[in-house]
Coordinates of C-alpha atoms in Angstrom, one line a residue:
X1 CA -103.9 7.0 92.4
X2 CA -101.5 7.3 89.5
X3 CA -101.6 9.9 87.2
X4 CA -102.4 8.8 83.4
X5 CA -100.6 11.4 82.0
X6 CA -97.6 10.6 83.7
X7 CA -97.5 7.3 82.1
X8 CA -97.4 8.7 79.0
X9 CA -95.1 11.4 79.6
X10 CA -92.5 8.8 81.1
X11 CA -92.8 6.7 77.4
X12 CA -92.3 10.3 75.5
X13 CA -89.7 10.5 77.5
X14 CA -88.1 7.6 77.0
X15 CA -88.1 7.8 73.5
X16 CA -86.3 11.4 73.1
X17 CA -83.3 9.9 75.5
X18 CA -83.1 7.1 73.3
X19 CA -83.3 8.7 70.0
X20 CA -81.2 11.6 71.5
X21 CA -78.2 8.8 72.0
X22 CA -79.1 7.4 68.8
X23 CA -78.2 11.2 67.6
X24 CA -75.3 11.3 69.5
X25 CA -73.5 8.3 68.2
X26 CA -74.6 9.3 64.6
X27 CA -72.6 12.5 65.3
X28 CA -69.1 11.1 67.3
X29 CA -68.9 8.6 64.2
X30 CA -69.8 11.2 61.6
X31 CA -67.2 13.2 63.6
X32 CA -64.8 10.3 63.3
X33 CA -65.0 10.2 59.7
X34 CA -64.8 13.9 58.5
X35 CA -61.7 13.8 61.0
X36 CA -60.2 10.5 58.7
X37 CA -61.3 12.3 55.5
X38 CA -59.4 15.6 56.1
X39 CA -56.7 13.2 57.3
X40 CA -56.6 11.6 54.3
X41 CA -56.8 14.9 52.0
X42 CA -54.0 16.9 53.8
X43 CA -51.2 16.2 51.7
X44 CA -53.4 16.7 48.6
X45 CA -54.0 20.4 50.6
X46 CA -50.2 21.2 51.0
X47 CA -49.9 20.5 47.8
X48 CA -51.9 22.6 46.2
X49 CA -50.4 25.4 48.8
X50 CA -46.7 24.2 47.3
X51 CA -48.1 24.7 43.7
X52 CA -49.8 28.3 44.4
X53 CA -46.8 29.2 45.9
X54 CA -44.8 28.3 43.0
X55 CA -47.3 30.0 41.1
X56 CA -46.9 33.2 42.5
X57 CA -43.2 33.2 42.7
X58 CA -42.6 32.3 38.6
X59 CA -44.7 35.2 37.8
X60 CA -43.2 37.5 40.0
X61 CA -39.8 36.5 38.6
X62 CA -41.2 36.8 35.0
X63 CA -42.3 40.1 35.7
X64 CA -39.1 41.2 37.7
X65 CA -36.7 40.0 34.6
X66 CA -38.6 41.5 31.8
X67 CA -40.1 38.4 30.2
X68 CA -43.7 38.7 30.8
X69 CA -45.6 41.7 30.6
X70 CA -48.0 42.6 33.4
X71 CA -51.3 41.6 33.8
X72 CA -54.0 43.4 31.9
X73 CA -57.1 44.6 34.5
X74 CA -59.6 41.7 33.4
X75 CA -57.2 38.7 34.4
X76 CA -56.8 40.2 37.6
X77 CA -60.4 40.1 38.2
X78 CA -60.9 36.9 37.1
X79 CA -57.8 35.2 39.8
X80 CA -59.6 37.5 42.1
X81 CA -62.7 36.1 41.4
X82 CA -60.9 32.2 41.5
X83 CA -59.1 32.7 45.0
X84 CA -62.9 34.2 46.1
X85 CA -64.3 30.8 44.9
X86 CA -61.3 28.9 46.6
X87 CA -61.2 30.7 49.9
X88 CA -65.3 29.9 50.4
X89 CA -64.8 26.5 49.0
X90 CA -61.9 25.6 51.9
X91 CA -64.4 27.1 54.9

């Protein structure tokens, strides 16, 4: 004598597998396509590293030769405040 729960346990069943590979090829192709997007936006990234850099190292002259004076306290905290926002944003 069969077992009517076990009839309906074995459709339950049946369903999570399916939906779970459902899931899973969701996932590989959504994989796939943050992998093509970041791809796509790495030279846009080393840019953006290139212009930073230059950035830094015009000021740094500027200040080194005399011809800009240093920063006052509240522009500090507000590039502070920026590479915070930039540093989250890129994790």
């Amino acid at each position: 004598m069969e077992n009517p729960h076990e009839q309906t346990h074995n459709m339950l069943l049946a369903r999570i597998i399916t939906n779970m590979e459902n899931l899973n090829e969701s996932v590989v192709e959504m994989k796939k396509l943050l992998g093509d997007a970041n791809k796509n936006n790495l030279p846009m990234e080393v840019l953006a590293r290139m212009w930073e850099s230059y950035i830094r190292n015009a000021e740094y002259h500027l200040q080194a030769t005399g011809q800009k004076e240093t920063a006052q306290p509240e522009d500090e905290e507000e590039e502070e405040e920026e590479e915070e926002e930039e540093e989250e944003a890129r994790s």
